[in-house]
PDB file of C-alpha atoms in Angstrom:
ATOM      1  CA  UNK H   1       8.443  13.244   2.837  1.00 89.00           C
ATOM      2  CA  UNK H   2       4.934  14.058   1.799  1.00 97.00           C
ATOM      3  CA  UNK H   3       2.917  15.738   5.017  1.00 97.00           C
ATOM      4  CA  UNK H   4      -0.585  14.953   6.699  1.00 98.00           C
ATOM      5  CA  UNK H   5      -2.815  17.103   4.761  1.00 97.00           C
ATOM      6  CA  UNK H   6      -0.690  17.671   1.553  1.00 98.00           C
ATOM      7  CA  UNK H   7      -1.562  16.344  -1.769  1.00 98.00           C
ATOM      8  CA  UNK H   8       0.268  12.857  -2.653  1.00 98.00           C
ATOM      9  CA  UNK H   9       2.073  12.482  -6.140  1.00 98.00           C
ATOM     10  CA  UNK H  10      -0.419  11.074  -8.674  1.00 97.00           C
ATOM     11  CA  UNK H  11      -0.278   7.682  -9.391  1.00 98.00           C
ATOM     12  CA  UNK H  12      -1.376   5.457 -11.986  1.00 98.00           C
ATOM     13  CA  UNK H  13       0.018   1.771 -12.572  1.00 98.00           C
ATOM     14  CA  UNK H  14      -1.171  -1.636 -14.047  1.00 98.00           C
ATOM     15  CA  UNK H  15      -3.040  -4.155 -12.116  1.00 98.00           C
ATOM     16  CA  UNK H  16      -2.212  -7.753 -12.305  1.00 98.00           C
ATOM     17  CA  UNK H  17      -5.788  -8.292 -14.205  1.00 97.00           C
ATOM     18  CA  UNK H  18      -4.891  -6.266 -17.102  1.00 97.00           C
ATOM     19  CA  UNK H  19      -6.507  -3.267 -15.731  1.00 97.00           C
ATOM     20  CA  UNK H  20      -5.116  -0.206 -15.112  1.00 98.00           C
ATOM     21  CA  UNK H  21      -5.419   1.575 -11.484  1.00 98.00           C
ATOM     22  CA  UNK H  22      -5.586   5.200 -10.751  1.00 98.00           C
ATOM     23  CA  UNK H  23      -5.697   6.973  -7.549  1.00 98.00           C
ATOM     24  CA  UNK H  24      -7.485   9.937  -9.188  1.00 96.00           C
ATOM     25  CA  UNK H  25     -10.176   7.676  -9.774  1.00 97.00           C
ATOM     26  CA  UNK H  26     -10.373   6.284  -7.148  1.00 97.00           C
ATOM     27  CA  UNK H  27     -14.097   7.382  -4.974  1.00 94.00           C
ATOM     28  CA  UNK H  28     -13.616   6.041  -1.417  1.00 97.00           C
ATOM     29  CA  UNK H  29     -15.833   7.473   1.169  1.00 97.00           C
ATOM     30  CA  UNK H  30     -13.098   7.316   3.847  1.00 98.00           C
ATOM     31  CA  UNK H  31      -9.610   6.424   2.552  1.00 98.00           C
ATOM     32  CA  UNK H  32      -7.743   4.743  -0.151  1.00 98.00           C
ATOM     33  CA  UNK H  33      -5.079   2.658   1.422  1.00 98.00           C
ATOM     34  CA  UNK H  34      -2.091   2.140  -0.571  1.00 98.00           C
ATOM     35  CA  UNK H  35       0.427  -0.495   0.891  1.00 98.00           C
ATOM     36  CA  UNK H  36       3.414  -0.598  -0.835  1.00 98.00           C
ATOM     37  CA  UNK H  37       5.419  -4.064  -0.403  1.00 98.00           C
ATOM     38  CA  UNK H  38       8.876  -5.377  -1.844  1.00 98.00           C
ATOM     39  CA  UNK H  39       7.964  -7.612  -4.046  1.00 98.00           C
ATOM     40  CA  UNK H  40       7.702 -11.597  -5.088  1.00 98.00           C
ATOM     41  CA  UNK H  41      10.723 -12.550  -3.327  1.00 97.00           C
ATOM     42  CA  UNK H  42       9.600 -11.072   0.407  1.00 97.00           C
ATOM     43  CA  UNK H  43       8.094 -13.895   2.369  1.00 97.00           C
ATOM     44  CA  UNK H  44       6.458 -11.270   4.598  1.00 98.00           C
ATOM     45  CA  UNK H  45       5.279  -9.245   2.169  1.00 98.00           C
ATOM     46  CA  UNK H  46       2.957 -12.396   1.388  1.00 98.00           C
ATOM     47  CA  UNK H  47       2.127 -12.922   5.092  1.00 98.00           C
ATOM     48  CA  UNK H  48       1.221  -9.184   4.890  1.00 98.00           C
ATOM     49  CA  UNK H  49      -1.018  -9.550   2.161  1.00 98.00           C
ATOM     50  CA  UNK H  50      -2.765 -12.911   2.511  1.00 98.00           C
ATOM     51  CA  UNK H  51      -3.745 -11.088   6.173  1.00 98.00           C
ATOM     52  CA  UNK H  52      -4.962  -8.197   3.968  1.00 98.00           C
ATOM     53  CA  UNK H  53      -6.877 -10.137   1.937  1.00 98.00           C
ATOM     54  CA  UNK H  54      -8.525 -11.346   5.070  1.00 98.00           C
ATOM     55  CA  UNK H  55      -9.723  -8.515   6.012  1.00 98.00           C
ATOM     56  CA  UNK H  56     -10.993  -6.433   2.490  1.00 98.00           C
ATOM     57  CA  UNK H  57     -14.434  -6.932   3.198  1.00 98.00           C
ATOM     58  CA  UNK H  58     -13.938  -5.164   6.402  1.00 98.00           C
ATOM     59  CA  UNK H  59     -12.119  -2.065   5.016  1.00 98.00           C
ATOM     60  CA  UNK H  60     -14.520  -2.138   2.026  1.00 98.00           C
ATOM     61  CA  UNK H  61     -17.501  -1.918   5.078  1.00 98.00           C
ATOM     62  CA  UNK H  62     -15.502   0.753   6.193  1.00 98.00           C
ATOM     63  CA  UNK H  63     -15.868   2.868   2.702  1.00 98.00           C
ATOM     64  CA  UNK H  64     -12.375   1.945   1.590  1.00 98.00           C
ATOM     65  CA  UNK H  65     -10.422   1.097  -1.556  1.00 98.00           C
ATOM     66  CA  UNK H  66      -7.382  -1.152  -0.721  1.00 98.00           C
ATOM     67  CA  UNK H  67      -4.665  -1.681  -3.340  1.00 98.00           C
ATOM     68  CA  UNK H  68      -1.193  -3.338  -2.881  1.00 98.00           C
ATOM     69  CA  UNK H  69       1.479  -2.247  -5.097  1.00 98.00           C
ATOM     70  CA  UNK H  70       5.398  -3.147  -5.481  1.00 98.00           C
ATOM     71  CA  UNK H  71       8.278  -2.478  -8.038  1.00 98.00           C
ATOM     72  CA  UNK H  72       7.981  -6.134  -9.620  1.00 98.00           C
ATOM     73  CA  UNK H  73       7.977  -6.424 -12.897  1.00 97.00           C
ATOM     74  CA  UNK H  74       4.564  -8.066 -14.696  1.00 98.00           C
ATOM     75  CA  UNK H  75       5.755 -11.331 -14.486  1.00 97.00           C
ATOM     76  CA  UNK H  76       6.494 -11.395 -11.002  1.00 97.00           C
ATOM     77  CA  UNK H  77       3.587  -9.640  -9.592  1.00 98.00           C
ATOM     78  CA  UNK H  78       1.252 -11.988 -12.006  1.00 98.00           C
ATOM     79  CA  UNK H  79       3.153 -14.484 -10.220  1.00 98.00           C
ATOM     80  CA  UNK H  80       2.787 -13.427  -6.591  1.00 98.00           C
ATOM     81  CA  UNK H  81      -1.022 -12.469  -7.155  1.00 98.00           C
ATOM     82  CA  UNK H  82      -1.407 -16.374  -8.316  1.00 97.00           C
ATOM     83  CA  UNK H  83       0.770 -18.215  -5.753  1.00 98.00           C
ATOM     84  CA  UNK H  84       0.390 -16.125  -3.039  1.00 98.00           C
ATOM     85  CA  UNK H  85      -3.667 -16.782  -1.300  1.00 98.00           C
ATOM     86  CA  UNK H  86      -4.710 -12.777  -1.898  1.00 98.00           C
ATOM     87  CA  UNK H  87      -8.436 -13.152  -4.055  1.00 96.00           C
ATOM     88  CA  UNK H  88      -9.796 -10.161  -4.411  1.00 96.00           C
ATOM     89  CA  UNK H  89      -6.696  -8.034  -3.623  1.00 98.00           C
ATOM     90  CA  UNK H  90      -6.425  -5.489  -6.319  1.00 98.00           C
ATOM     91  CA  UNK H  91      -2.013  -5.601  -7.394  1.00 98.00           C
ATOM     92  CA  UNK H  92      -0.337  -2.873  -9.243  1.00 98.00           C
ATOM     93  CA  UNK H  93       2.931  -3.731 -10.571  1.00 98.00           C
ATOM     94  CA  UNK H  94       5.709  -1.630 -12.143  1.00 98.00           C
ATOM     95  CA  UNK H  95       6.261   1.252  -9.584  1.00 98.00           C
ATOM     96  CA  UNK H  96       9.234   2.910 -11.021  1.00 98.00           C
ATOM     97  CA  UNK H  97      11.866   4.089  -8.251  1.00 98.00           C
ATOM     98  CA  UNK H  98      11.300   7.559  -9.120  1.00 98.00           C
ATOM     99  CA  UNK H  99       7.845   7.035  -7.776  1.00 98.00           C
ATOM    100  CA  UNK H 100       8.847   5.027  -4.967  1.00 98.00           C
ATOM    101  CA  UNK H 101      10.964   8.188  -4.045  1.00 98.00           C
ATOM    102  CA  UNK H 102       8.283  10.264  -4.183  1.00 98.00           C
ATOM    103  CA  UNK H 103       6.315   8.600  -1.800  1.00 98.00           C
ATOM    104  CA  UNK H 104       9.135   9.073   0.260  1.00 98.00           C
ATOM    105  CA  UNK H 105       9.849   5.146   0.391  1.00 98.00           C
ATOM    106  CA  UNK H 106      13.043   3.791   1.034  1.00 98.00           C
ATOM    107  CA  UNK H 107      14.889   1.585  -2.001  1.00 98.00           C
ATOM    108  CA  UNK H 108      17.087  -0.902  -1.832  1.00 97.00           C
ATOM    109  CA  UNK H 109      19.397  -2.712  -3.863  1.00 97.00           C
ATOM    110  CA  UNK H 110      18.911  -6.433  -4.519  1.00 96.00           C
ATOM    111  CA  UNK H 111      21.703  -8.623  -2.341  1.00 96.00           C
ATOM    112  CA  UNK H 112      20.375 -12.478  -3.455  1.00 94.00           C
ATOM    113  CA  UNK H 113      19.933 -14.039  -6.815  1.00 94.00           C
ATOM    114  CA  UNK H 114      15.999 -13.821  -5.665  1.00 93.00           C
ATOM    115  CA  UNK H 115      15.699 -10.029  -5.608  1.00 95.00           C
ATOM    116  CA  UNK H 116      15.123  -7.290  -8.115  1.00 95.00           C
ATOM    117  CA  UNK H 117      18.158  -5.361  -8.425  1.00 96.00           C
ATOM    118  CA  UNK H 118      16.288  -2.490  -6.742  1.00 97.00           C
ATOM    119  CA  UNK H 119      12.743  -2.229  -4.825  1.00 97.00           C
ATOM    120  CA  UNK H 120      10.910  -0.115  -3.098  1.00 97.00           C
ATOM    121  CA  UNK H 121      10.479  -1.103   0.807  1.00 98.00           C
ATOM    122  CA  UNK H 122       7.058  -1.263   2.777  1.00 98.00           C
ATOM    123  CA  UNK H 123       4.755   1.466   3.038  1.00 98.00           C
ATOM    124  CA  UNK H 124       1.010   1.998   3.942  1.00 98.00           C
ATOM    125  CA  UNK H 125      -0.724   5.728   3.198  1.00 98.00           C
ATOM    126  CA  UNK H 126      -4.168   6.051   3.695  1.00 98.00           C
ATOM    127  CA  UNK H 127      -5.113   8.749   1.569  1.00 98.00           C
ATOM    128  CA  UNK H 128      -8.538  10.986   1.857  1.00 98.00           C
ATOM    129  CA  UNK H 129     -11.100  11.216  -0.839  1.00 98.00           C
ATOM    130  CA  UNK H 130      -9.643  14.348  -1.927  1.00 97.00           C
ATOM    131  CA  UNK H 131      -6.371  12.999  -2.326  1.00 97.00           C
ATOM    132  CA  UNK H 132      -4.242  14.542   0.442  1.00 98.00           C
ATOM    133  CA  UNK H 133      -2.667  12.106   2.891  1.00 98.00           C
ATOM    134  CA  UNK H 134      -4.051  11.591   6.457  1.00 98.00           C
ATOM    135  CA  UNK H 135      -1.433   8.996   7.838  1.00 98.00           C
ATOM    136  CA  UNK H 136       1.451   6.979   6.677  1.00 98.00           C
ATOM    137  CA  UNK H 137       4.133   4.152   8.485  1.00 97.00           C
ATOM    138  CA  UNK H 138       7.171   3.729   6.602  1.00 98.00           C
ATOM    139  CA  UNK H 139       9.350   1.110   7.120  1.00 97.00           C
ATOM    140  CA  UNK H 140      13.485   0.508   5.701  1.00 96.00           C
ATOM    141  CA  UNK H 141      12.763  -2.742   5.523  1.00 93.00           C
ATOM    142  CA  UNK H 142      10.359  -5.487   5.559  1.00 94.00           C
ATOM    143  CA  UNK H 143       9.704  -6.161   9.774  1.00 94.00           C
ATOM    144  CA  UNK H 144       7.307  -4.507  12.019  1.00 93.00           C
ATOM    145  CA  UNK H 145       4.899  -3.455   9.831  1.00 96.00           C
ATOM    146  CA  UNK H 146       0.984  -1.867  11.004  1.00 97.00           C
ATOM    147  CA  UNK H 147      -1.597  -4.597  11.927  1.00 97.00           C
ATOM    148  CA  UNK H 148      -4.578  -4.374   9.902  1.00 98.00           C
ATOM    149  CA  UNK H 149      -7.138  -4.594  13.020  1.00 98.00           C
ATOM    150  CA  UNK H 150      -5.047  -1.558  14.308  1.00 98.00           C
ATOM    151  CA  UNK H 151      -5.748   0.156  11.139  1.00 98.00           C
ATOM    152  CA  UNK H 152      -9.681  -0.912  11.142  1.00 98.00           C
ATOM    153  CA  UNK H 153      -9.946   0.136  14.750  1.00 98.00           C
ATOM    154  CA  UNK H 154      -8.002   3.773  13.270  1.00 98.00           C
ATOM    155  CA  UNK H 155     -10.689   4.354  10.663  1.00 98.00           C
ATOM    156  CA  UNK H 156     -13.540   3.701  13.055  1.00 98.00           C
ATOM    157  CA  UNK H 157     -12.222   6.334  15.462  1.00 98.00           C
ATOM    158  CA  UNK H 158     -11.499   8.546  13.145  1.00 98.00           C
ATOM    159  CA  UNK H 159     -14.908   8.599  11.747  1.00 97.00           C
ATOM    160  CA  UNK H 160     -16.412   8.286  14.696  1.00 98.00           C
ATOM    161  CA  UNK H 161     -14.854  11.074  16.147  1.00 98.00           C
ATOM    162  CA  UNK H 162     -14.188  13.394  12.626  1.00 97.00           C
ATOM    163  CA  UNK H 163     -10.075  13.097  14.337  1.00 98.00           C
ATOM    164  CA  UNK H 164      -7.916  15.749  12.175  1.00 97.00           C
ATOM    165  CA  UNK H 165      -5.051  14.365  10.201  1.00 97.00           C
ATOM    166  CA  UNK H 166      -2.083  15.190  12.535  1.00 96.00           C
ATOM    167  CA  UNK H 167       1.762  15.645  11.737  1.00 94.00           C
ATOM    168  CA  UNK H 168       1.568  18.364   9.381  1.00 90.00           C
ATOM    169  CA  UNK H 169       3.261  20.701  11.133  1.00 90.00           C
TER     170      UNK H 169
END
């Protein structure tokens, strides 16, 4: 488990526009949010990030980079980031499970034909400037997930009110 106020594991993956992300790189004036999601074959991982999408604008108003990233291989992220209605959404593909376990997700093992034989489950980190984690919800699977107005509202408090990360302990 990686604690409030602790450095998170470097990361650096491919984005579904033949670009390469980096969260070293990245210079958000508030947070970088990383939401982790299954992958192609989750039907509310694309519910999830078509209301994402929705909302970019407002996080970006908020001085925040937002980038969704899963254990699908190219093909099936390419796919997802064209069928599924997320413009703009930055997608990074190709998580390993090593990394997944890192970030202190959960994996499981594929059970349909539909399914990767393993992938990472939901996560969202919002990650400070200086790369150390202020908050995190993990799930074990793919239900009850944080609302993205919750998370706004969050990041206007927070700056609003310079709140400490919390949990460290």
């Amino acid at each position: 488990m990686i604690k409030p106020k602790t450095e998170v594991p470097k990361l650096e993956l491919p984005l579904i526009n033949d670009a390469r992300w980096n969260l070293a790189a990245q210079k958000s004036e508030t947070f970088t949010i990383l939401v982790f999601y299954r992958g192609l074959h989750c039907p509310v991982c694309k519910n999830y990030l078509e209301e994402l999408a929705k909302k970019l604008k407002d996080f970006t108003d908020r001085g925040a980079h937002v980038v969704a990233i899963s254990s699908d291989s190219e093909e099936r992220a390419k796919k997802a980031g064209k069928e599924w209605d997320v413009p703009g959404l930055p997608i990074a593909y190709g998580l390993s499970i090593e990394e997944a376990r890192n970030w202190g997700l959960f994996v499981s093992k594929g059970i349909k034909d539909s399914e990767p034989d393993m992938f990472s489950e939901p996560g969202v980190f919002l990650v400070r400037p200086d790369n150390t984690l202020y908050a995190s919800a993990i799930q074990t699977m793919p239900f009850a997930r944080p609302n993205w107005k919750d998370i706004l509202n969050a990041i206007d408090y927070i700056e609003k009110s310079d709140y400490p990360a919390r949990g460290g302990e």
